[in-house]
């Protein structure tokens, strides 16, 4: 039996401004759309219920094409430093966290960003030691490609003046060669390896927090990479199955598989494709470089504000090609983290040598490109996972990193789309806020909320239709679901994001004032703002 959804404006997203008055659904799939009266006339005998969306504006369900769901949950349950705007404030928050942490246990914090500080201060281990010498401390930078640790953590990891830099990482040192406590990319693994592993209950708690938060913000699904970090492939996948059970919680989780988790995936009898009706395994995840914030993104020429380096290659060309070949042997596409143009060059070369035959490869972030790279991208079967919110977060400081020559091809979302490339929209949460409306706003305005200028590189602004499409059709295309997800039309899943505002109504800042009224997954209301308001009262 079916459900009629009515009394709203349903934007189909097939064409700009195409809309209908009502939608009829059976078994979680849209059967028909049109006016309420037309649908009642056609399906009266099969109609079991009707749901009034109370004048809301209904969009195909928003999906975040790239994030780390367990990490987002950790950000919700750990000390969050992402909104800290001075070194003194950070010190105070850490001291408070130490006071609340049992003696000897690890102190964790997420999201510090020196670019938020007037003096761009990066703490030295001795300054962290002033806060505590009894607790090992691990503080994750906003990009998640760097961390700060105190002396106790360095000692537990055995990191000394004589410890060499691991491949793909840097132990930052002072003038005497001693570690400062600032670790970049693979060097963070030296400390992570001595942190006591988290239990399944912790992962489930973080994942439940993340999923409920995403549903509250209008997300019906997310493409996430978590399977290598929290006790291994099986334990983390079991946590996903426990939380997203298809009954209490419906949410479409598409899980990328880190290349080091492939063996365990095979040992447990899994392969690319559906695990449950709401959980599926996707591409093999590979990191080609780091991040611009820590100057570990791999550039073809040195950083403008530090000519001593052009970044860090996580894998050399031969190894990258080996990993892509490994994915092909498992009949998998790849999803490669590529921020710098040189990282893109290496990744595209590996894909060109071992083309994808099952699905579409994905290049994640794609923040610095050039004309040659654009030409090569058109000749491979690839979707680009972009994070529009990075513009709001990284400008203006990123201009110092890249310089004037590279800027026209940096964070160039419009240029990518105009080149005929398929792009999907995500947040990279917990690096950026998971709220898709913030991502949409950044794509259209290219500035931070509240700023009054014309936008950073304003010629790269997207239209509202293009921006919303990133989080609907773009995310669906990235995982070969463009025939069943991302559009409101017959044959597509009944996943809806219901807002109280028409995002197409002129003012892009309206996205910042918009509330999510409902989040609907598989024809089921998974979040209802009215119920939340009633509970609060």
Short mmCIF file of C-alpha atoms in Angstrom, two decimals:
data_model
loop_
_atom_site.label_atom_id
_atom_site.label_comp_id
_atom_site.label_asym_id
_atom_site.label_seq_id
_atom_site.Cartn_x
_atom_site.Cartn_y
_atom_site.Cartn_z
CA UNK A 1 0.00 0.00 0.00
CA UNK A 2 1.14 3.52 -0.72
CA UNK A 3 1.76 6.95 0.79
CA UNK A 4 0.76 10.34 -0.56
CA UNK A 5 3.08 13.23 0.30
CA UNK A 6 1.32 16.55 -0.27
CA UNK A 7 0.88 20.26 0.61
CA UNK A 8 4.43 21.21 -0.32
CA UNK A 9 6.59 22.35 -3.19
CA UNK A 10 8.55 19.35 -4.46
CA UNK A 11 11.63 20.33 -6.47
CA UNK A 12 12.39 17.37 -8.73
CA UNK A 13 15.97 18.56 -9.52
CA UNK A 14 15.61 17.06 -13.00
CA UNK A 15 15.55 20.57 -14.41
CA UNK A 16 16.04 23.92 -12.72
CA UNK A 17 12.84 25.09 -11.00
CA UNK A 18 10.89 22.00 -12.10
CA UNK A 19 8.42 21.28 -9.30
CA UNK A 20 5.28 19.30 -8.49
CA UNK A 21 2.61 19.55 -5.81
CA UNK A 22 2.55 15.99 -4.50
CA UNK A 23 4.27 12.62 -4.70
CA UNK A 24 2.88 9.08 -4.41
CA UNK A 25 5.13 6.33 -3.01
CA UNK A 26 4.91 2.54 -2.70
CA UNK A 27 7.47 0.26 -1.01
CA UNK A 28 9.88 3.13 -0.51
CA UNK A 29 9.95 4.05 -4.21
CA UNK A 30 8.29 6.99 -5.95
CA UNK A 31 5.50 5.78 -8.24
CA UNK A 32 4.13 9.06 -9.54
CA UNK A 33 4.02 12.81 -9.02
CA UNK A 34 1.68 15.65 -9.89
CA UNK A 35 -1.19 17.39 -8.15
CA UNK A 36 -2.79 15.98 -5.01
CA UNK A 37 -6.15 15.52 -6.73
CA UNK A 38 -4.62 13.74 -9.72
CA UNK A 39 -2.73 11.29 -7.53
CA UNK A 40 -5.73 10.57 -5.29
CA UNK A 41 -7.82 9.91 -8.38
CA UNK A 42 -5.26 7.46 -9.79
CA UNK A 43 -4.23 5.62 -6.63
CA UNK A 44 -7.14 5.94 -4.19
CA UNK A 45 -7.58 2.16 -3.89
CA UNK A 46 -3.90 1.59 -3.06
CA UNK A 47 -3.35 4.62 -0.84
CA UNK A 48 -2.79 3.69 2.81
CA UNK A 49 -1.75 7.06 4.25
CA UNK A 50 -1.22 10.69 3.35
CA UNK A 51 1.41 12.93 4.90
CA UNK A 52 1.03 16.69 4.97
CA UNK A 53 4.42 18.43 4.70
CA UNK A 54 2.71 21.63 5.87
CA UNK A 55 3.85 23.95 3.12
CA UNK A 56 7.46 22.81 3.23
CA UNK A 57 9.90 22.86 0.34
CA UNK A 58 10.90 19.32 -0.56
CA UNK A 59 14.19 18.41 -2.24
CA UNK A 60 15.69 15.02 -3.12
CA UNK A 61 17.37 13.81 0.05
CA UNK A 62 20.72 15.52 0.60
CA UNK A 63 23.72 13.15 0.74
CA UNK A 64 27.22 14.08 1.92
CA UNK A 65 29.60 12.58 -0.66
CA UNK A 66 32.66 12.55 1.59
CA UNK A 67 33.05 12.54 5.34
CA UNK A 68 34.20 10.44 8.28
CA UNK A 69 31.09 9.56 10.27
CA UNK A 70 32.78 8.06 13.31
CA UNK A 71 35.14 11.03 13.36
CA UNK A 72 32.18 13.38 13.24
CA UNK A 73 30.70 11.53 16.19
CA UNK A 74 33.99 11.81 18.04
CA UNK A 75 33.92 15.54 17.50
CA UNK A 76 30.51 15.60 19.16
CA UNK A 77 31.69 13.66 22.21
CA UNK A 78 35.27 14.99 22.57
CA UNK A 79 36.67 18.44 23.31
CA UNK A 80 36.04 20.47 20.14
CA UNK A 81 38.57 23.26 19.50
CA UNK A 82 37.33 24.21 16.02
CA UNK A 83 35.68 27.42 17.23
CA UNK A 84 38.61 28.42 19.44
CA UNK A 85 40.09 31.74 18.30
CA UNK A 86 43.18 32.32 20.45
CA UNK A 87 46.05 30.34 21.91
CA UNK A 88 45.13 31.41 25.43
CA UNK A 89 41.57 30.18 24.96
CA UNK A 90 42.90 26.85 23.68
CA UNK A 91 45.17 26.55 26.75
CA UNK A 92 42.24 27.20 29.09
CA UNK A 93 40.04 24.61 27.39
CA UNK A 94 42.83 22.01 27.49
CA UNK A 95 43.48 22.71 31.18
CA UNK A 96 39.79 22.21 31.92
CA UNK A 97 39.81 18.92 29.97
CA UNK A 98 42.85 17.76 31.96
CA UNK A 99 41.06 18.52 35.25
CA UNK A 100 38.14 16.33 34.14
CA UNK A 101 40.33 13.44 32.92
CA UNK A 102 41.44 10.71 35.36
CA UNK A 103 45.15 10.77 36.15
CA UNK A 104 47.26 9.03 33.52
CA UNK A 105 44.55 8.71 30.88
CA UNK A 106 44.90 10.23 27.43
CA UNK A 107 43.62 13.73 26.76
CA UNK A 108 42.12 14.14 23.30
CA UNK A 109 40.85 17.20 21.45
CA UNK A 110 39.64 17.78 17.92
CA UNK A 111 39.81 20.58 15.40
CA UNK A 112 42.42 23.12 16.51
CA UNK A 113 43.34 25.53 13.73
CA UNK A 114 46.20 28.01 14.11
CA UNK A 115 44.77 30.04 11.24
CA UNK A 116 42.00 31.09 13.62
CA UNK A 117 44.62 32.70 15.89
CA UNK A 118 45.90 36.22 15.31
CA UNK A 119 49.50 35.05 15.82
CA UNK A 120 49.04 31.72 13.94
CA UNK A 121 50.55 30.00 16.96
CA UNK A 122 51.31 26.26 16.87
CA UNK A 123 51.91 24.93 20.38
CA UNK A 124 55.29 23.44 21.30
CA UNK A 125 55.42 20.23 23.33
CA UNK A 126 56.87 22.17 26.29
CA UNK A 127 53.79 24.42 26.34
CA UNK A 128 51.56 21.36 26.40
CA UNK A 129 53.77 19.97 29.19
CA UNK A 130 52.99 23.12 31.18
CA UNK A 131 49.34 22.03 31.03
CA UNK A 132 50.02 18.39 31.94
CA UNK A 133 52.93 15.97 32.28
CA UNK A 134 50.77 13.26 33.85
CA UNK A 135 48.48 12.70 30.87
CA UNK A 136 49.61 11.84 27.35
CA UNK A 137 47.99 14.37 25.03
CA UNK A 138 46.89 13.99 21.40
CA UNK A 139 45.34 17.04 19.71
CA UNK A 140 44.08 16.58 16.16
CA UNK A 141 44.38 19.53 13.78
CA UNK A 142 41.25 20.60 11.87
CA UNK A 143 42.54 18.96 8.66
CA UNK A 144 43.16 15.62 10.41
CA UNK A 145 46.52 15.48 8.65
CA UNK A 146 48.49 16.78 11.65
CA UNK A 147 48.49 16.53 15.42
CA UNK A 148 50.10 18.08 18.49
CA UNK A 149 51.37 15.86 21.30
CA UNK A 150 53.12 16.50 24.59
CA UNK A 151 56.36 14.94 25.86
CA UNK A 152 54.59 12.06 27.59
CA UNK A 153 52.96 11.02 24.32
CA UNK A 154 56.27 11.31 22.47
CA UNK A 155 57.94 9.14 25.12
CA UNK A 156 55.23 6.48 24.92
CA UNK A 157 55.67 6.38 21.14
CA UNK A 158 59.46 6.25 21.43
CA UNK A 159 59.91 9.37 19.32
CA UNK A 160 63.28 11.01 19.97
CA UNK A 161 65.78 13.23 18.20
CA UNK A 162 67.07 10.14 16.38
CA UNK A 163 63.69 8.88 15.11
CA UNK A 164 63.62 9.17 11.31
CA UNK A 165 60.64 10.61 9.47
CA UNK A 166 58.33 7.80 8.36
CA UNK A 167 57.48 7.58 4.66
CA UNK A 168 54.67 10.03 3.95
CA UNK A 169 55.13 11.93 7.20
CA UNK A 170 57.19 14.56 9.02
CA UNK A 171 58.29 14.86 12.64
CA UNK A 172 58.68 18.62 12.99
CA UNK A 173 61.89 19.45 14.87
CA UNK A 174 63.47 22.48 16.52
CA UNK A 175 66.88 23.96 15.72
CA UNK A 176 68.57 21.23 17.81
CA UNK A 177 66.74 18.47 15.92
CA UNK A 178 64.45 17.62 18.83
CA UNK A 179 60.76 16.88 18.11
CA UNK A 180 58.55 19.89 18.79
CA UNK A 181 55.45 17.74 19.29
CA UNK A 182 54.01 18.71 15.89
CA UNK A 183 53.48 15.65 13.70
CA UNK A 184 52.40 15.66 10.06
CA UNK A 185 50.49 12.95 8.21
CA UNK A 186 52.10 9.49 8.57
CA UNK A 187 54.12 10.68 11.57
CA UNK A 188 50.88 10.86 13.56
CA UNK A 189 50.60 7.09 13.21
CA UNK A 190 53.66 6.67 15.45
CA UNK A 191 51.62 8.03 18.36
CA UNK A 192 48.28 6.58 17.29
CA UNK A 193 49.86 3.12 17.46
CA UNK A 194 50.35 3.43 21.24
CA UNK A 195 46.93 4.91 22.03
CA UNK A 196 44.76 2.20 23.63
CA UNK A 197 42.26 0.93 21.08
CA UNK A 198 38.70 2.09 21.49
CA UNK A 199 36.01 -0.47 22.15
CA UNK A 200 32.96 -1.31 20.08
CA UNK A 201 30.70 0.59 22.49
CA UNK A 202 32.69 3.78 21.90
CA UNK A 203 32.44 3.40 18.10
CA UNK A 204 28.70 2.70 18.31
CA UNK A 205 28.18 5.72 20.58
CA UNK A 206 30.09 8.01 18.19
CA UNK A 207 28.33 6.59 15.15
CA UNK A 208 24.87 6.97 16.71
CA UNK A 209 25.67 10.58 17.62
CA UNK A 210 26.85 11.28 14.08
CA UNK A 211 23.91 9.61 12.35
CA UNK A 212 21.27 11.37 14.43
CA UNK A 213 23.04 14.70 13.95
CA UNK A 214 23.16 14.21 10.18
CA UNK A 215 19.48 13.30 10.02
CA UNK A 216 18.68 16.41 12.06
CA UNK A 217 20.54 18.48 9.48
CA UNK A 218 18.61 17.04 6.54
CA UNK A 219 21.06 14.39 5.36
CA UNK A 220 19.59 11.06 4.26
CA UNK A 221 22.98 9.47 3.67
CA UNK A 222 26.73 9.85 3.57
CA UNK A 223 29.76 8.37 1.86
CA UNK A 224 32.17 7.75 4.70
CA UNK A 225 35.64 6.37 5.32
CA UNK A 226 36.05 4.78 8.77
CA UNK A 227 36.80 1.08 8.33
CA UNK A 228 40.53 1.16 9.08
CA UNK A 229 40.80 3.14 12.30
CA UNK A 230 38.54 1.82 15.05
CA UNK A 231 39.46 -1.78 15.73
CA UNK A 232 39.54 -2.92 12.13
CA UNK A 233 37.17 -3.61 9.27
CA UNK A 234 34.84 -6.16 10.88
CA UNK A 235 34.39 -4.42 14.21
CA UNK A 236 33.62 -1.07 12.58
CA UNK A 237 31.29 -2.59 10.00
CA UNK A 238 29.47 -4.40 12.81
CA UNK A 239 29.01 -1.05 14.55
CA UNK A 240 27.44 0.40 11.41
CA UNK A 241 25.07 -2.57 11.19
CA UNK A 242 24.16 -2.23 14.85
CA UNK A 243 23.41 1.50 14.63
CA UNK A 244 21.86 1.71 11.15
CA UNK A 245 19.56 -1.24 11.68
CA UNK A 246 16.93 -0.28 9.08
CA UNK A 247 14.29 -0.15 11.80
CA UNK A 248 15.07 2.40 14.51
CA UNK A 249 17.47 4.21 12.21
CA UNK A 250 17.32 4.35 8.43
CA UNK A 251 20.25 6.12 6.80
CA UNK A 252 22.08 5.35 3.56
CA UNK A 253 25.72 4.71 4.48
CA UNK A 254 28.17 4.13 1.64
CA UNK A 255 31.48 2.94 3.09
CA UNK A 256 34.82 3.47 1.39
CA UNK A 257 37.40 0.78 2.21
CA UNK A 258 40.94 1.91 3.09
CA UNK A 259 43.50 -0.04 1.06
CA UNK A 260 44.95 -1.54 4.25
CA UNK A 261 41.51 -2.93 5.18
CA UNK A 262 41.01 -4.84 1.92
CA UNK A 263 42.53 -8.06 3.24
CA UNK A 264 40.18 -8.15 6.24
CA UNK A 265 37.26 -7.30 3.95
CA UNK A 266 38.06 -10.39 1.88
CA UNK A 267 38.70 -12.58 4.95
CA UNK A 268 35.23 -11.74 6.28
CA UNK A 269 33.61 -12.65 2.98
CA UNK A 270 32.67 -9.13 1.90
CA UNK A 271 33.08 -7.37 -1.42
CA UNK A 272 31.95 -4.17 -3.10
CA UNK A 273 28.17 -3.79 -3.01
CA UNK A 274 25.27 -4.05 -0.59
CA UNK A 275 25.82 -5.31 2.94
CA UNK A 276 22.28 -4.47 4.13
CA UNK A 277 19.51 -2.43 2.46
CA UNK A 278 21.08 0.71 4.00
CA UNK A 279 24.80 -0.09 4.12
CA UNK A 280 27.03 -0.71 1.12
CA UNK A 281 30.75 -1.07 0.47
CA UNK A 282 32.29 1.16 -2.17
CA UNK A 283 35.67 2.10 -3.59
CA UNK A 284 39.15 1.44 -2.23
CA UNK A 285 40.39 4.58 -0.42
CA UNK A 286 43.97 5.72 -1.03
CA UNK A 287 45.77 8.85 0.20
CA UNK A 288 48.05 10.52 -2.34
CA UNK A 289 48.98 13.57 -0.23
CA UNK A 290 48.12 15.57 2.88
CA UNK A 291 46.52 18.99 3.38
CA UNK A 292 47.21 22.62 2.57
CA UNK A 293 46.93 23.72 6.20
CA UNK A 294 50.00 21.75 7.27
CA UNK A 295 51.73 22.25 3.89
CA UNK A 296 51.59 18.51 3.21
CA UNK A 297 49.35 18.72 0.13
CA UNK A 298 51.64 17.77 -2.78
CA UNK A 299 52.18 20.64 -5.22
CA UNK A 300 54.07 20.67 -8.50
CA UNK A 301 55.99 23.76 -7.33
CA UNK A 302 56.99 24.87 -3.81
CA UNK A 303 54.60 26.62 -1.45
CA UNK A 304 54.63 30.37 -1.98
CA UNK A 305 54.88 31.04 1.77
CA UNK A 306 57.50 28.32 2.36
CA UNK A 307 59.69 27.59 -0.69
CA UNK A 308 61.52 24.87 1.23
CA UNK A 309 58.72 22.39 0.58
CA UNK A 310 56.18 21.35 -2.03
CA UNK A 311 54.35 18.94 0.29
CA UNK A 312 54.40 15.24 1.06
CA UNK A 313 53.74 12.30 -1.25
CA UNK A 314 52.00 9.56 0.70
CA UNK A 315 53.01 7.09 -2.02
CA UNK A 316 55.48 7.29 -4.85
CA UNK A 317 54.19 6.72 -8.38
CA UNK A 318 55.11 3.03 -8.53
CA UNK A 319 53.39 2.29 -5.21
CA UNK A 320 50.32 4.28 -6.18
CA UNK A 321 50.07 2.28 -9.39
CA UNK A 322 50.41 -0.95 -7.40
CA UNK A 323 47.52 0.04 -5.14
CA UNK A 324 45.27 0.98 -8.05
CA UNK A 325 46.11 -2.34 -9.72
CA UNK A 326 45.21 -4.09 -6.45
CA UNK A 327 41.80 -2.43 -6.53
CA UNK A 328 41.22 -3.61 -10.09
CA UNK A 329 42.11 -7.16 -9.05
CA UNK A 330 39.34 -6.90 -6.46
CA UNK A 331 36.97 -5.46 -9.10
CA UNK A 332 36.83 -2.14 -7.23
CA UNK A 333 37.08 1.50 -8.23
CA UNK A 334 39.43 3.73 -6.26
CA UNK A 335 38.77 6.88 -4.25
CA UNK A 336 42.01 8.83 -4.01
CA UNK A 337 42.61 11.76 -1.66
CA UNK A 338 44.21 14.36 -3.95
CA UNK A 339 44.51 17.99 -2.84
CA UNK A 340 47.60 19.28 -4.65
CA UNK A 341 48.12 19.34 -8.42
CA UNK A 342 51.12 17.01 -8.22
CA UNK A 343 49.08 14.50 -6.22
CA UNK A 344 46.44 14.67 -8.95
CA UNK A 345 49.11 14.11 -11.58
CA UNK A 346 50.29 10.96 -9.78
CA UNK A 347 46.75 9.66 -9.20
CA UNK A 348 45.59 10.25 -12.76
CA UNK A 349 48.73 8.51 -14.04
CA UNK A 350 47.96 5.43 -11.93
CA UNK A 351 44.34 5.38 -13.13
CA UNK A 352 45.41 5.82 -16.76
CA UNK A 353 47.71 2.82 -16.40
CA UNK A 354 44.99 0.70 -14.74
CA UNK A 355 41.61 2.00 -15.99
CA UNK A 356 38.41 1.39 -14.05
CA UNK A 357 36.11 -1.27 -15.49
CA UNK A 358 33.56 -1.50 -12.66
CA UNK A 359 31.93 1.74 -11.59
CA UNK A 360 33.59 5.14 -11.39
CA UNK A 361 36.79 6.18 -9.73
CA UNK A 362 36.67 9.14 -7.36
CA UNK A 363 39.20 11.88 -6.78
CA UNK A 364 38.61 13.51 -3.42
CA UNK A 365 39.08 17.25 -2.72
CA UNK A 366 40.72 18.32 -6.04
CA UNK A 367 41.67 21.72 -4.62
CA UNK A 368 44.52 22.66 -6.97
CA UNK A 369 44.34 21.82 -10.68
CA UNK A 370 45.79 23.11 -13.96
CA UNK A 371 44.82 23.03 -17.61
CA UNK A 372 46.69 19.79 -18.36
CA UNK A 373 44.98 18.03 -15.45
CA UNK A 374 41.54 19.18 -16.64
CA UNK A 375 42.20 17.67 -20.07
CA UNK A 376 43.33 14.36 -18.59
CA UNK A 377 40.36 14.18 -16.21
CA UNK A 378 37.96 14.28 -19.16
CA UNK A 379 39.47 11.07 -20.52
CA UNK A 380 38.97 8.89 -17.45
CA UNK A 381 35.80 7.58 -15.79
CA UNK A 382 35.87 9.67 -12.65
CA UNK A 383 33.74 11.73 -10.26
CA UNK A 384 35.27 14.59 -8.30
CA UNK A 385 34.35 14.81 -4.61
CA UNK A 386 34.55 18.50 -3.72
CA UNK A 387 33.93 20.26 -0.42
CA UNK A 388 32.52 23.76 -1.12
CA UNK A 389 32.83 24.73 2.54
CA UNK A 390 36.64 24.62 2.19
CA UNK A 391 36.38 28.03 0.49
CA UNK A 392 34.87 29.56 3.62
CA UNK A 393 37.37 27.80 5.87
CA UNK A 394 40.63 28.15 3.93
CA UNK A 395 40.43 31.68 2.51
CA UNK A 396 42.12 34.08 2.85
CA UNK A 397 45.12 32.27 4.38
CA UNK A 398 45.33 29.73 1.54
CA UNK A 399 46.18 32.59 -0.83
CA UNK A 400 49.50 32.90 1.02
CA UNK A 401 50.15 29.18 0.54
CA UNK A 402 49.42 29.06 -3.19
CA UNK A 403 50.22 32.53 -4.54
CA UNK A 404 48.57 34.43 -7.38
CA UNK A 405 49.63 32.16 -10.26
CA UNK A 406 47.91 29.03 -8.91
CA UNK A 407 44.79 30.71 -7.51
CA UNK A 408 42.64 30.78 -10.69
CA UNK A 409 42.79 26.98 -10.78
CA UNK A 410 42.35 26.47 -7.04
CA UNK A 411 39.02 25.62 -5.38
CA UNK A 412 37.71 26.14 -8.92
CA UNK A 413 34.36 24.34 -8.67
CA UNK A 414 32.74 26.25 -11.56
CA UNK A 415 35.70 25.55 -13.81
CA UNK A 416 35.39 21.83 -13.06
CA UNK A 417 31.67 21.77 -13.87
CA UNK A 418 32.09 23.88 -17.00
CA UNK A 419 34.72 21.40 -18.19
CA UNK A 420 31.99 18.76 -18.25
CA UNK A 421 33.25 16.91 -15.16
CA UNK A 422 30.86 15.32 -12.68
CA UNK A 423 31.20 16.70 -9.16
CA UNK A 424 29.68 15.52 -5.89
CA UNK A 425 29.37 17.62 -2.75
CA UNK A 426 30.53 16.77 0.74
CA UNK A 427 31.82 18.29 3.96
CA UNK A 428 34.81 16.14 4.93
CA UNK A 429 33.34 16.29 8.44
CA UNK A 430 34.70 16.51 11.08
CA UNK A 431 37.13 18.76 9.20
CA UNK A 432 34.23 21.06 8.23
CA UNK A 433 30.67 21.29 9.60
CA UNK A 434 28.50 18.49 8.26
CA UNK A 435 25.52 20.81 7.65
CA UNK A 436 24.79 20.62 3.88
CA UNK A 437 23.18 24.07 3.90
CA UNK A 438 26.54 25.55 4.87
CA UNK A 439 28.15 23.71 1.96
CA UNK A 440 25.47 24.94 -0.43
CA UNK A 441 25.86 28.51 0.86
CA UNK A 442 29.65 28.38 0.40
CA UNK A 443 29.30 27.04 -3.16
CA UNK A 444 26.98 29.88 -4.15
CA UNK A 445 28.58 32.80 -2.24
CA UNK A 446 32.24 31.70 -1.85
CA UNK A 447 32.55 33.48 1.49
CA UNK A 448 32.03 32.96 5.18
CA UNK A 449 28.60 33.67 6.67
CA UNK A 450 28.44 37.33 7.58
CA UNK A 451 31.16 38.52 5.21
CA UNK A 452 30.09 41.32 2.89
CA UNK A 453 32.60 41.11 0.01
CA UNK A 454 31.79 39.62 -3.40
CA UNK A 455 33.34 36.26 -2.61
CA UNK A 456 36.76 34.63 -2.92
CA UNK A 457 37.40 34.06 -6.65
CA UNK A 458 33.81 35.11 -7.40
CA UNK A 459 33.92 33.87 -10.99
CA UNK A 460 33.85 30.35 -9.51
CA UNK A 461 30.46 30.78 -7.80
CA UNK A 462 27.87 28.10 -8.56
CA UNK A 463 24.19 28.68 -9.18
CA UNK A 464 21.82 27.44 -6.50
CA UNK A 465 20.73 24.62 -8.82
CA UNK A 466 24.35 23.55 -9.38
CA UNK A 467 25.08 23.70 -5.65
CA UNK A 468 22.08 21.60 -4.62
CA UNK A 469 22.81 19.17 -7.44
CA UNK A 470 26.21 18.45 -5.85
CA UNK A 471 24.48 17.02 -2.77
CA UNK A 472 21.76 15.14 -4.70
CA UNK A 473 22.50 13.93 -8.22
CA UNK A 474 26.25 14.38 -7.77
CA UNK A 475 26.40 12.13 -4.72
CA UNK A 476 24.21 9.55 -6.46
CA UNK A 477 26.36 9.53 -9.60
CA UNK A 478 29.52 9.04 -7.53
CA UNK A 479 28.25 5.61 -6.45
CA UNK A 480 26.44 4.59 -9.66
CA UNK A 481 23.00 5.26 -8.19
CA UNK A 482 21.97 8.09 -10.52
CA UNK A 483 19.08 6.02 -11.89
CA UNK A 484 17.49 5.52 -8.45
CA UNK A 485 18.67 8.34 -6.17
CA UNK A 486 19.11 12.10 -6.24
CA UNK A 487 15.94 13.09 -8.11
CA UNK A 488 12.22 13.24 -7.26
CA UNK A 489 10.75 11.16 -10.06
CA UNK A 490 9.11 7.82 -10.77
CA UNK A 491 11.41 4.91 -9.95
CA UNK A 492 13.58 6.86 -7.51
CA UNK A 493 13.81 6.17 -3.77
CA UNK A 494 11.53 8.16 -1.49
CA UNK A 495 14.31 10.08 0.27
CA UNK A 496 13.42 13.72 0.93
CA UNK A 497 14.89 16.74 2.66
CA UNK A 498 12.05 19.08 3.67
CA UNK A 499 12.99 22.70 4.43
CA UNK A 500 10.98 25.70 5.56
CA UNK A 501 12.46 27.94 2.84
CA UNK A 502 12.67 27.98 -0.95
CA UNK A 503 16.42 27.98 -1.61
CA UNK A 504 15.80 29.11 -5.19
CA UNK A 505 14.11 32.32 -4.05
CA UNK A 506 16.85 34.83 -4.84
CA UNK A 507 18.87 35.45 -1.66
CA UNK A 508 21.61 32.79 -1.14
CA UNK A 509 21.98 33.86 2.50
CA UNK A 510 18.52 32.36 3.01
CA UNK A 511 20.31 29.01 3.31
CA UNK A 512 21.74 30.24 6.61
CA UNK A 513 18.26 31.00 7.97
CA UNK A 514 16.64 27.79 6.75
CA UNK A 515 15.40 25.06 9.09
CA UNK A 516 15.04 21.38 8.32
CA UNK A 517 11.41 20.39 8.89
CA UNK A 518 11.72 16.70 8.04
CA UNK A 519 14.30 14.20 6.89
CA UNK A 520 12.70 11.25 5.10
CA UNK A 521 14.56 8.02 4.30
CA UNK A 522 12.87 5.15 2.51
CA UNK A 523 9.46 6.81 2.89
CA UNK A 524 10.04 7.01 6.67
CA UNK A 525 10.28 10.24 8.65
CA UNK A 526 13.60 9.91 10.47
CA UNK A 527 13.62 13.48 11.77
CA UNK A 528 10.68 15.80 12.43
CA UNK A 529 11.42 19.29 13.72
CA UNK A 530 7.89 19.73 15.09
CA UNK A 531 8.35 16.72 17.36
CA UNK A 532 11.70 18.06 18.52
CA UNK A 533 10.16 21.43 19.33
CA UNK A 534 7.35 19.79 21.29
CA UNK A 535 9.85 17.73 23.27
CA UNK A 536 11.87 20.86 24.04
CA UNK A 537 8.76 22.60 25.35
#
